[in-house]
Amino acid sequence: MLTREQIQEILQPITDAETGKSLVELQLIRDIMIKEDRISLSIICLSTDEQSRIGLEQQVREALEAGGAGNVHIRLRDATDYERSLHRPGSADSAEEEGSEGKLKGHAAGLEGHELISEDSGVHFIAVASGKGGVGKSTVTVNLAVALARMGKKVGLIDADIYGFSIPDMMGIEEGPVVEEGTIIPVERFGVKVMSMGFFIRENSPVIWRGPMLGKMLRQFFSDVGWGELDYMLLDLPPGTGDVALDVHQMLPQSKEIIVTTPHATAAFVAARAGSMALQTDHEIVGVIENMSYYECSACGQKDYIFGRGGGARLAETLHTELLAQIPLGAPDNHISEPDFSPSVYKAGTPSAELFADIAAKLISKCEGN
């Protein structure tokens, strides 16, 4: 079985027709996944010419098969405006080659870090919080972000749970971000631009930081990352009411908040603390999502309320907000051999994905007034 490094070495000679540079050097080969005897990857296409795209796919496939790969799946994705701006003539890269002082500042066709978090940026910030861990807050965040992207919104996602980062693994992300002229380019998966502390920590090394360092990292996620144009930015907060949650409330006074709980009375009681913190800092709570609400038998359809009932509704009443949805206990029916495998993202059209689509529609209505 080929390794990631061997795949990149095999594909190194293949060049982009517009720039004449290696696809590997341009970071246009993404999402390399090696599962058993299957290799899957994405090609970011700068060209919109269909014949050129087909020819590029064929070159990559033939090169990998000649290198010993037997089962190759290739996805073609159109480059974003920002990605094209990095490589078209006159971009920062081209200017550097010509000896000028061309340098990418902030991110093309997007917002500088301080503009991104300003109240008039036009970006809707949604912090997803919980009172305690283990209630599925990150699963909710990931699927809500994907649901918004499926509805045509430009979505960013910050894994602000810096001690317990999990978003990259949940979304099946195996690539790390790249740096272009001092700007970090977020990893894009399922149409969502993602940034996480998990990209910068080796294996399962613990993060042993004090509060001020956590705040500094969070600020860097806003200031040093080329997010491009966004409609929504979701932040997966750590559970509880610690330093990171307080930093978010201070940095983003315009942020709205979603509280995640389970039906259990104790979980809802603890979640109320996170909600109270949001209210005390004048953040609007747009709703409560009750996760693991019930287990539905696949054979007979009977619902069993394993963790009790009513916790989410009581929490919504306490916080004077809406119960947005009740999500059943379960896991996505994804298979490791699938090209778009991810442990936690529900496939479009499945019942759980439809629930998140309904939540996304409600969120858009609340934020955009539609």
mmCIF file of C-alpha atoms in Angstrom:
data_model
loop_
_atom_site.group_PDB
_atom_site.id
_atom_site.type_symbol
_atom_site.label_atom_id
_atom_site.label_comp_id
_atom_site.label_asym_id
_atom_site.label_seq_id
_atom_site.Cartn_x
_atom_site.Cartn_y
_atom_site.Cartn_z
ATOM 1 C CA MET A 1 0.000 0.000 0.000
ATOM 2 C CA LEU A 2 1.303 3.420 -0.943
ATOM 3 C CA THR A 3 1.964 5.987 1.777
ATOM 4 C CA ARG A 4 0.888 9.627 1.624
ATOM 5 C CA GLU A 5 4.485 10.662 0.946
ATOM 6 C CA GLN A 6 4.793 8.165 -1.907
ATOM 7 C CA ILE A 7 1.556 9.432 -3.448
ATOM 8 C CA GLN A 8 2.822 13.009 -3.352
ATOM 9 C CA GLU A 9 6.136 11.932 -4.887
ATOM 10 C CA ILE A 10 4.328 10.090 -7.698
ATOM 11 C CA LEU A 11 2.146 13.127 -8.456
ATOM 12 C CA GLN A 12 4.954 15.685 -8.198
ATOM 13 C CA PRO A 13 5.655 15.773 -11.998
ATOM 14 C CA ILE A 14 2.008 16.504 -12.897
ATOM 15 C CA THR A 15 1.558 20.213 -13.535
ATOM 16 C CA ASP A 16 -1.318 22.654 -13.730
ATOM 17 C CA ALA A 17 -1.856 23.814 -17.322
ATOM 18 C CA GLU A 18 -2.437 27.466 -16.406
ATOM 19 C CA THR A 19 0.614 27.985 -14.190
ATOM 20 C CA GLY A 20 2.966 25.201 -15.315
ATOM 21 C CA LYS A 21 3.643 24.368 -11.662
ATOM 22 C CA SER A 22 3.351 21.036 -9.906
ATOM 23 C CA LEU A 23 -0.083 20.273 -8.472
ATOM 24 C CA VAL A 24 1.627 19.060 -5.310
ATOM 25 C CA GLU A 25 3.662 22.262 -4.918
ATOM 26 C CA LEU A 26 0.556 24.371 -5.471
ATOM 27 C CA GLN A 27 -1.271 22.369 -2.771
ATOM 28 C CA LEU A 28 -3.965 21.440 -5.293
ATOM 29 C CA ILE A 29 -3.928 17.784 -4.273
ATOM 30 C CA ARG A 30 -6.035 17.594 -1.111
ATOM 31 C CA ASP A 31 -7.861 15.173 1.191
ATOM 32 C CA ILE A 32 -5.549 12.216 0.550
ATOM 33 C CA MET A 33 -7.104 9.250 2.324
ATOM 34 C CA ILE A 34 -5.700 5.723 2.408
ATOM 35 C CA LYS A 35 -8.122 3.102 3.659
ATOM 36 C CA GLU A 36 -7.168 -0.546 3.260
ATOM 37 C CA ASP A 37 -6.720 -1.007 -0.526
ATOM 38 C CA ARG A 38 -8.435 2.253 -1.506
ATOM 39 C CA ILE A 39 -6.866 5.646 -2.206
ATOM 40 C CA SER A 40 -9.038 8.719 -2.510
ATOM 41 C CA LEU A 41 -8.065 12.336 -3.027
ATOM 42 C CA SER A 42 -9.352 15.665 -4.287
ATOM 43 C CA ILE A 43 -7.964 17.769 -7.143
ATOM 44 C CA ILE A 44 -8.610 21.494 -6.839
ATOM 45 C CA CYS A 45 -9.190 22.690 -10.422
ATOM 46 C CA LEU A 46 -8.084 26.193 -11.346
ATOM 47 C CA SER A 47 -9.372 25.734 -14.881
ATOM 48 C CA THR A 48 -13.071 25.615 -15.709
ATOM 49 C CA ASP A 49 -12.470 23.896 -19.060
ATOM 50 C CA GLU A 50 -14.066 20.456 -18.849
ATOM 51 C CA GLN A 51 -11.583 18.748 -21.178
ATOM 52 C CA SER A 52 -8.679 20.137 -19.177
ATOM 53 C CA ARG A 53 -10.229 18.850 -15.942
ATOM 54 C CA ILE A 54 -10.852 15.392 -17.394
ATOM 55 C CA GLY A 55 -7.301 15.252 -18.724
ATOM 56 C CA LEU A 56 -5.893 16.206 -15.325
ATOM 57 C CA GLU A 57 -7.933 13.539 -13.589
ATOM 58 C CA GLN A 58 -6.713 10.946 -16.096
ATOM 59 C CA GLN A 59 -3.068 11.923 -15.573
ATOM 60 C CA VAL A 60 -3.400 11.564 -11.813
ATOM 61 C CA ARG A 61 -5.211 8.235 -12.077
ATOM 62 C CA GLU A 62 -2.712 6.750 -14.545
ATOM 63 C CA ALA A 63 0.253 7.918 -12.459
ATOM 64 C CA LEU A 64 -1.123 6.326 -9.294
ATOM 65 C CA GLU A 65 -2.046 3.082 -11.037
ATOM 66 C CA ALA A 66 1.448 2.904 -12.545
ATOM 67 C CA GLY A 67 2.800 3.403 -9.042
ATOM 68 C CA GLY A 68 0.916 0.390 -7.740
ATOM 69 C CA ALA A 69 -2.463 1.784 -6.654
ATOM 70 C CA GLY A 70 -5.307 -0.489 -7.673
ATOM 71 C CA ASN A 71 -8.398 1.267 -6.343
ATOM 72 C CA VAL A 72 -8.330 5.027 -6.910
ATOM 73 C CA HIS A 73 -11.184 7.464 -6.314
ATOM 74 C CA ILE A 74 -10.681 11.073 -7.456
ATOM 75 C CA ARG A 75 -12.920 14.046 -6.683
ATOM 76 C CA LEU A 76 -12.705 17.232 -8.768
ATOM 77 C CA ARG A 77 -13.480 20.463 -6.963
ATOM 78 C CA ASP A 78 -13.614 23.946 -8.440
ATOM 79 C CA ALA A 79 -11.105 26.311 -6.872
ATOM 80 C CA THR A 80 -12.604 29.107 -4.822
ATOM 81 C CA ASP A 81 -12.076 32.715 -5.885
ATOM 82 C CA TYR A 82 -9.504 33.027 -3.137
ATOM 83 C CA GLU A 83 -7.606 29.916 -4.270
ATOM 84 C CA ARG A 84 -7.553 31.192 -7.857
ATOM 85 C CA SER A 85 -6.306 34.575 -6.689
ATOM 86 C CA LEU A 86 -3.237 32.929 -5.192
ATOM 87 C CA HIS A 87 -2.103 31.458 -8.510
ATOM 88 C CA ARG A 88 -3.386 33.682 -11.308
ATOM 89 C CA PRO A 89 -0.987 36.154 -12.958
ATOM 90 C CA GLY A 90 -0.559 39.241 -10.822
ATOM 91 C CA SER A 91 -1.174 37.359 -7.574
ATOM 92 C CA ALA A 92 1.208 37.494 -4.646
ATOM 93 C CA ASP A 93 2.995 34.331 -5.842
ATOM 94 C CA SER A 94 3.460 35.681 -9.370
ATOM 95 C CA ALA A 95 4.660 39.055 -8.124
ATOM 96 C CA GLU A 96 7.266 37.383 -5.968
ATOM 97 C CA GLU A 97 8.571 35.431 -8.947
ATOM 98 C CA GLU A 98 8.916 38.661 -10.932
ATOM 99 C CA GLY A 99 11.089 40.171 -8.182
ATOM 100 C CA SER A 100 8.570 42.617 -6.827
ATOM 101 C CA GLU A 101 7.501 42.847 -3.241
ATOM 102 C CA GLY A 102 4.132 41.242 -3.888
ATOM 103 C CA LYS A 103 2.875 39.894 -0.628
ATOM 104 C CA LEU A 104 -0.506 38.544 0.309
ATOM 105 C CA LYS A 105 -1.974 40.588 3.100
ATOM 106 C CA GLY A 106 -4.931 39.188 4.985
ATOM 107 C CA HIS A 107 -6.907 37.245 2.384
ATOM 108 C CA ALA A 108 -7.956 38.156 -1.131
ATOM 109 C CA ALA A 109 -11.627 38.913 -1.757
ATOM 110 C CA GLY A 110 -12.239 38.499 1.967
ATOM 111 C CA LEU A 111 -11.815 40.297 5.266
ATOM 112 C CA GLU A 112 -8.840 41.169 7.429
ATOM 113 C CA GLY A 113 -8.911 39.595 10.883
ATOM 114 C CA HIS A 114 -10.072 42.745 12.683
ATOM 115 C CA GLU A 115 -12.712 43.324 9.986
ATOM 116 C CA LEU A 116 -13.947 39.761 10.238
ATOM 117 C CA ILE A 117 -14.892 40.135 13.893
ATOM 118 C CA SER A 118 -16.231 43.671 13.579
ATOM 119 C CA GLU A 119 -19.953 44.091 14.047
ATOM 120 C CA ASP A 120 -20.441 45.398 10.496
ATOM 121 C CA SER A 121 -18.565 42.531 8.784
ATOM 122 C CA GLY A 122 -21.823 40.888 7.693
ATOM 123 C CA VAL A 123 -20.690 37.540 9.145
ATOM 124 C CA HIS A 124 -23.139 35.777 11.462
ATOM 125 C CA PHE A 125 -21.239 34.296 14.412
ATOM 126 C CA ILE A 126 -22.862 31.302 16.087
ATOM 127 C CA ALA A 127 -21.243 29.894 19.238
ATOM 128 C CA VAL A 128 -22.324 26.358 20.138
ATOM 129 C CA ALA A 129 -22.053 25.719 23.868
ATOM 130 C CA SER A 130 -22.945 23.126 26.474
ATOM 131 C CA GLY A 131 -22.827 22.933 30.232
ATOM 132 C CA LYS A 132 -20.886 19.670 30.285
ATOM 133 C CA GLY A 133 -18.987 17.359 27.986
ATOM 134 C CA GLY A 134 -20.384 14.247 26.373
ATOM 135 C CA VAL A 135 -23.677 15.699 25.155
ATOM 136 C CA GLY A 136 -22.716 15.717 21.472
ATOM 137 C CA LYS A 137 -22.009 19.438 21.137
ATOM 138 C CA SER A 138 -19.278 18.948 18.521
ATOM 139 C CA THR A 139 -21.427 16.524 16.531
ATOM 140 C CA VAL A 140 -24.190 19.131 16.464
ATOM 141 C CA THR A 141 -21.750 21.869 15.430
ATOM 142 C CA VAL A 142 -20.268 19.844 12.576
ATOM 143 C CA ASN A 143 -23.607 18.784 11.132
ATOM 144 C CA LEU A 144 -25.111 22.252 11.475
ATOM 145 C CA ALA A 145 -22.110 23.736 9.621
ATOM 146 C CA VAL A 146 -22.449 21.160 6.831
ATOM 147 C CA ALA A 147 -26.208 21.740 6.643
ATOM 148 C CA LEU A 148 -25.647 25.480 6.186
ATOM 149 C CA ALA A 149 -23.062 24.797 3.456
ATOM 150 C CA ARG A 150 -25.478 22.440 1.681
ATOM 151 C CA MET A 151 -27.970 25.310 1.619
ATOM 152 C CA GLY A 152 -25.473 27.440 -0.292
ATOM 153 C CA LYS A 153 -24.035 29.445 2.597
ATOM 154 C CA LYS A 154 -20.326 30.220 2.922
ATOM 155 C CA VAL A 155 -19.394 28.676 6.242
ATOM 156 C CA GLY A 156 -16.367 28.759 8.514
ATOM 157 C CA LEU A 157 -15.918 26.557 11.576
ATOM 158 C CA ILE A 158 -13.493 27.167 14.431
ATOM 159 C CA ASP A 159 -12.817 24.298 16.801
ATOM 160 C CA ALA A 160 -12.501 26.525 19.862
ATOM 161 C CA ASP A 161 -12.465 23.537 22.208
ATOM 162 C CA ILE A 162 -8.705 23.923 22.387
ATOM 163 C CA TYR A 163 -8.192 21.322 25.132
ATOM 164 C CA GLY A 164 -10.582 18.771 23.640
ATOM 165 C CA PHE A 165 -10.386 19.443 19.894
ATOM 166 C CA SER A 166 -12.204 16.832 17.836
ATOM 167 C CA ILE A 167 -13.609 18.534 14.725
ATOM 168 C CA PRO A 168 -10.914 17.381 12.226
ATOM 169 C CA ASP A 169 -11.358 13.745 13.194
ATOM 170 C CA MET A 170 -15.154 13.978 13.209
ATOM 171 C CA MET A 171 -15.159 15.407 9.679
ATOM 172 C CA GLY A 172 -12.625 12.884 8.352
ATOM 173 C CA ILE A 173 -9.972 15.543 7.730
ATOM 174 C CA GLU A 174 -6.495 14.115 7.290
ATOM 175 C CA GLU A 175 -4.819 17.097 5.637
ATOM 176 C CA GLY A 176 -3.481 20.052 7.569
ATOM 177 C CA PRO A 177 -3.747 23.727 6.610
ATOM 178 C CA VAL A 178 -1.149 25.330 4.357
ATOM 179 C CA VAL A 179 0.519 28.719 4.719
ATOM 180 C CA GLU A 180 0.554 31.158 1.831
ATOM 181 C CA GLU A 181 2.683 34.275 2.377
ATOM 182 C CA GLY A 182 2.112 34.269 6.117
ATOM 183 C CA THR A 183 -1.612 33.558 5.885
ATOM 184 C CA ILE A 184 -2.979 30.218 7.062
ATOM 185 C CA ILE A 185 -5.415 28.682 4.581
ATOM 186 C CA PRO A 186 -8.141 26.726 6.400
ATOM 187 C CA VAL A 187 -8.897 23.159 5.398
ATOM 188 C CA GLU A 188 -12.148 22.824 3.454
ATOM 189 C CA ARG A 189 -14.348 19.767 3.890
ATOM 190 C CA PHE A 190 -17.991 19.318 2.853
ATOM 191 C CA GLY A 191 -17.945 22.964 1.792
ATOM 192 C CA VAL A 192 -16.959 24.141 5.303
ATOM 193 C CA LYS A 193 -13.679 25.948 6.012
ATOM 194 C CA VAL A 194 -12.209 24.496 9.195
ATOM 195 C CA MET A 195 -9.564 25.621 11.674
ATOM 196 C CA SER A 196 -8.633 23.660 14.772
ATOM 197 C CA MET A 197 -5.873 23.363 17.341
ATOM 198 C CA GLY A 198 -5.815 19.713 16.299
ATOM 199 C CA PHE A 199 -3.973 20.700 13.106
ATOM 200 C CA PHE A 200 -0.984 21.903 15.124
ATOM 201 C CA ILE A 201 -0.659 19.225 17.826
ATOM 202 C CA ARG A 202 1.216 15.997 17.197
ATOM 203 C CA GLU A 203 -0.800 12.829 17.716
ATOM 204 C CA ASN A 204 -2.639 13.010 21.058
ATOM 205 C CA SER A 205 -0.275 15.358 22.873
ATOM 206 C CA PRO A 206 -2.107 17.293 25.586
ATOM 207 C CA VAL A 207 -2.465 21.068 25.463
ATOM 208 C CA ILE A 208 -1.140 22.446 28.751
ATOM 209 C CA TRP A 209 -1.809 26.170 28.528
ATOM 210 C CA ARG A 210 -3.082 28.875 30.819
ATOM 211 C CA GLY A 211 -5.986 31.167 30.001
ATOM 212 C CA PRO A 212 -4.092 34.029 28.290
ATOM 213 C CA MET A 213 -2.411 31.629 25.860
ATOM 214 C CA LEU A 214 -5.778 30.147 24.942
ATOM 215 C CA GLY A 215 -7.134 33.596 24.187
ATOM 216 C CA LYS A 216 -4.093 34.393 22.047
ATOM 217 C CA MET A 217 -4.573 31.256 19.954
ATOM 218 C CA LEU A 218 -8.244 32.052 19.459
ATOM 219 C CA ARG A 219 -7.377 35.550 18.279
ATOM 220 C CA GLN A 220 -4.863 34.099 15.835
ATOM 221 C CA PHE A 221 -7.608 31.928 14.380
ATOM 222 C CA PHE A 222 -9.339 35.166 13.423
ATOM 223 C CA SER A 223 -6.373 37.346 12.494
ATOM 224 C CA ASP A 224 -3.938 34.959 10.764
ATOM 225 C CA VAL A 225 -6.342 32.734 8.821
ATOM 226 C CA GLY A 226 -7.512 33.514 5.279
ATOM 227 C CA TRP A 227 -11.198 32.808 5.679
ATOM 228 C CA GLY A 228 -12.284 34.592 2.518
ATOM 229 C CA GLU A 229 -15.922 35.642 2.272
ATOM 230 C CA LEU A 230 -18.177 34.082 4.894
ATOM 231 C CA ASP A 231 -21.874 34.147 5.683
ATOM 232 C CA TYR A 232 -21.616 32.161 8.912
ATOM 233 C CA MET A 233 -18.845 31.375 11.365
ATOM 234 C CA LEU A 234 -19.592 28.606 13.852
ATOM 235 C CA LEU A 235 -17.507 28.207 16.990
ATOM 236 C CA ASP A 236 -17.439 24.909 18.853
ATOM 237 C CA LEU A 237 -16.867 26.115 22.429
ATOM 238 C CA PRO A 238 -15.391 24.022 25.241
ATOM 239 C CA PRO A 239 -18.030 22.739 27.661
ATOM 240 C CA GLY A 240 -18.748 24.903 30.668
ATOM 241 C CA THR A 241 -18.037 28.572 31.307
ATOM 242 C CA GLY A 242 -14.230 28.770 31.253
ATOM 243 C CA ASP A 243 -11.675 31.149 29.772
ATOM 244 C CA VAL A 244 -12.313 30.377 26.094
ATOM 245 C CA ALA A 245 -16.066 30.936 26.392
ATOM 246 C CA LEU A 246 -15.411 34.232 28.169
ATOM 247 C CA ASP A 247 -12.893 35.279 25.471
ATOM 248 C CA VAL A 248 -15.448 34.572 22.751
ATOM 249 C CA HIS A 249 -18.059 36.626 24.551
ATOM 250 C CA GLN A 250 -15.630 39.538 24.885
ATOM 251 C CA MET A 251 -14.234 39.356 21.337
ATOM 252 C CA LEU A 252 -17.589 38.810 19.639
ATOM 253 C CA PRO A 253 -20.278 40.806 21.400
ATOM 254 C CA GLN A 254 -22.510 40.297 18.341
ATOM 255 C CA SER A 255 -22.251 36.499 18.490
ATOM 256 C CA LYS A 256 -25.407 34.470 18.942
ATOM 257 C CA GLU A 257 -25.461 31.205 20.856
ATOM 258 C CA ILE A 258 -26.960 27.731 20.642
ATOM 259 C CA ILE A 259 -27.036 25.562 23.767
ATOM 260 C CA VAL A 260 -26.793 21.775 23.413
ATOM 261 C CA THR A 261 -28.068 19.415 26.076
ATOM 262 C CA THR A 262 -29.455 15.920 26.483
ATOM 263 C CA PRO A 263 -32.960 15.173 27.822
ATOM 264 C CA HIS A 264 -31.511 14.248 31.224
ATOM 265 C CA ALA A 265 -32.537 16.694 33.939
ATOM 266 C CA THR A 266 -29.003 17.053 35.328
ATOM 267 C CA ALA A 267 -27.492 17.791 31.897
ATOM 268 C CA ALA A 268 -30.131 20.439 31.294
ATOM 269 C CA PHE A 269 -29.544 21.950 34.742
ATOM 270 C CA VAL A 270 -25.800 22.248 34.092
ATOM 271 C CA ALA A 271 -26.392 23.602 30.573
ATOM 272 C CA ALA A 272 -28.409 26.428 32.091
ATOM 273 C CA ARG A 273 -25.149 27.840 33.489
ATOM 274 C CA ALA A 274 -23.702 28.213 30.001
ATOM 275 C CA GLY A 275 -26.930 29.850 28.922
ATOM 276 C CA SER A 276 -26.874 32.225 31.890
ATOM 277 C CA MET A 277 -23.339 33.286 30.985
ATOM 278 C CA ALA A 278 -24.491 34.145 27.475
ATOM 279 C CA LEU A 279 -27.394 36.193 28.802
ATOM 280 C CA GLN A 280 -25.202 38.032 31.309
ATOM 281 C CA THR A 281 -22.857 39.076 28.477
ATOM 282 C CA ASP A 282 -25.792 40.222 26.315
ATOM 283 C CA HIS A 283 -25.499 37.395 23.792
ATOM 284 C CA GLU A 284 -28.721 36.286 22.161
ATOM 285 C CA ILE A 285 -29.529 32.613 22.618
ATOM 286 C CA VAL A 286 -31.176 31.556 19.373
ATOM 287 C CA GLY A 287 -32.233 28.193 20.688
ATOM 288 C CA VAL A 288 -31.633 24.902 22.440
ATOM 289 C CA ILE A 289 -30.868 21.623 20.686
ATOM 290 C CA GLU A 290 -31.685 18.473 22.604
ATOM 291 C CA ASN A 291 -29.316 15.709 21.482
ATOM 292 C CA MET A 292 -29.696 11.970 22.128
ATOM 293 C CA SER A 293 -33.403 12.610 22.698
ATOM 294 C CA TYR A 294 -34.480 9.051 22.013
ATOM 295 C CA TYR A 295 -33.477 5.808 20.340
ATOM 296 C CA GLU A 296 -35.641 4.750 17.424
ATOM 297 C CA CYS A 297 -35.814 1.039 16.653
ATOM 298 C CA SER A 298 -34.893 0.467 13.010
ATOM 299 C CA ALA A 299 -37.173 -2.579 12.787
ATOM 300 C CA CYS A 300 -40.396 -1.315 14.370
ATOM 301 C CA GLY A 301 -39.932 2.454 14.662
ATOM 302 C CA GLN A 302 -40.641 2.501 18.388
ATOM 303 C CA LYS A 303 -38.949 5.323 20.285
ATOM 304 C CA ASP A 304 -37.236 4.594 23.586
ATOM 305 C CA TYR A 305 -36.366 7.616 25.738
ATOM 306 C CA ILE A 306 -33.183 6.218 27.236
ATOM 307 C CA PHE A 307 -32.002 9.414 28.943
ATOM 308 C CA GLY A 308 -35.400 10.618 30.093
ATOM 309 C CA ARG A 309 -37.608 13.288 28.587
ATOM 310 C CA GLY A 310 -38.173 17.005 28.743
ATOM 311 C CA GLY A 311 -34.717 18.349 29.601
ATOM 312 C CA GLY A 312 -34.366 20.386 26.427
ATOM 313 C CA ALA A 313 -37.839 21.898 26.654
ATOM 314 C CA ARG A 314 -37.322 22.875 30.300
ATOM 315 C CA LEU A 315 -33.943 24.438 29.464
ATOM 316 C CA ALA A 316 -35.453 26.428 26.574
ATOM 317 C CA GLU A 317 -38.184 27.677 28.875
ATOM 318 C CA THR A 318 -35.643 28.666 31.545
ATOM 319 C CA LEU A 319 -33.588 30.605 28.996
ATOM 320 C CA HIS A 320 -36.686 32.111 27.325
ATOM 321 C CA THR A 321 -35.765 30.697 23.946
ATOM 322 C CA GLU A 322 -36.877 28.045 21.443
ATOM 323 C CA LEU A 323 -36.287 24.306 21.399
ATOM 324 C CA LEU A 324 -34.872 24.076 17.870
ATOM 325 C CA ALA A 325 -34.829 20.294 17.515
ATOM 326 C CA GLN A 326 -34.672 16.926 19.216
ATOM 327 C CA ILE A 327 -31.936 14.784 17.653
ATOM 328 C CA PRO A 328 -32.184 10.990 18.104
ATOM 329 C CA LEU A 329 -29.392 8.834 19.460
ATOM 330 C CA GLY A 330 -27.409 7.296 16.621
ATOM 331 C CA ALA A 331 -24.402 7.516 14.348
ATOM 332 C CA PRO A 332 -24.038 8.182 10.609
ATOM 333 C CA ASP A 333 -24.263 5.113 8.405
ATOM 334 C CA ASN A 334 -20.873 5.809 6.841
ATOM 335 C CA HIS A 335 -18.486 3.133 5.661
ATOM 336 C CA ILE A 336 -14.743 3.539 5.888
ATOM 337 C CA SER A 337 -14.361 2.589 2.219
ATOM 338 C CA GLU A 338 -16.495 5.513 1.045
ATOM 339 C CA PRO A 339 -14.600 8.352 -0.642
ATOM 340 C CA ASP A 340 -16.269 10.983 1.545
ATOM 341 C CA PHE A 341 -15.959 9.001 4.756
ATOM 342 C CA SER A 342 -16.305 10.901 7.987
ATOM 343 C CA PRO A 343 -17.215 9.470 11.383
ATOM 344 C CA SER A 344 -19.765 12.120 12.332
ATOM 345 C CA VAL A 345 -21.289 13.840 9.272
ATOM 346 C CA TYR A 346 -24.717 12.577 8.244
ATOM 347 C CA LYS A 347 -25.259 11.995 4.537
ATOM 348 C CA ALA A 348 -27.572 14.416 2.779
ATOM 349 C CA GLY A 349 -31.113 13.101 2.611
ATOM 350 C CA THR A 350 -30.935 10.883 5.694
ATOM 351 C CA PRO A 351 -33.454 11.557 8.500
ATOM 352 C CA SER A 352 -30.853 13.068 10.834
ATOM 353 C CA ALA A 353 -29.409 15.229 8.038
ATOM 354 C CA GLU A 354 -32.924 16.523 7.364
ATOM 355 C CA LEU A 355 -33.273 17.470 11.033
ATOM 356 C CA PHE A 356 -30.081 19.519 10.795
ATOM 357 C CA ALA A 357 -31.328 21.064 7.549
ATOM 358 C CA ASP A 358 -34.441 22.185 9.431
ATOM 359 C CA ILE A 359 -32.253 23.698 12.178
ATOM 360 C CA ALA A 360 -30.142 25.463 9.547
ATOM 361 C CA ALA A 361 -33.279 26.910 7.930
ATOM 362 C CA LYS A 362 -34.481 28.198 11.319
ATOM 363 C CA LEU A 363 -31.067 29.700 12.012
ATOM 364 C CA ILE A 364 -30.994 31.479 8.639
ATOM 365 C CA SER A 365 -34.459 32.862 9.307
ATOM 366 C CA LYS A 366 -33.441 34.148 12.740
ATOM 367 C CA CYS A 367 -30.159 35.670 11.524
ATOM 368 C CA GLU A 368 -31.252 37.041 8.157
ATOM 369 C CA GLY A 369 -34.868 37.797 8.916
ATOM 370 C CA ASN A 370 -36.235 35.683 6.036
#
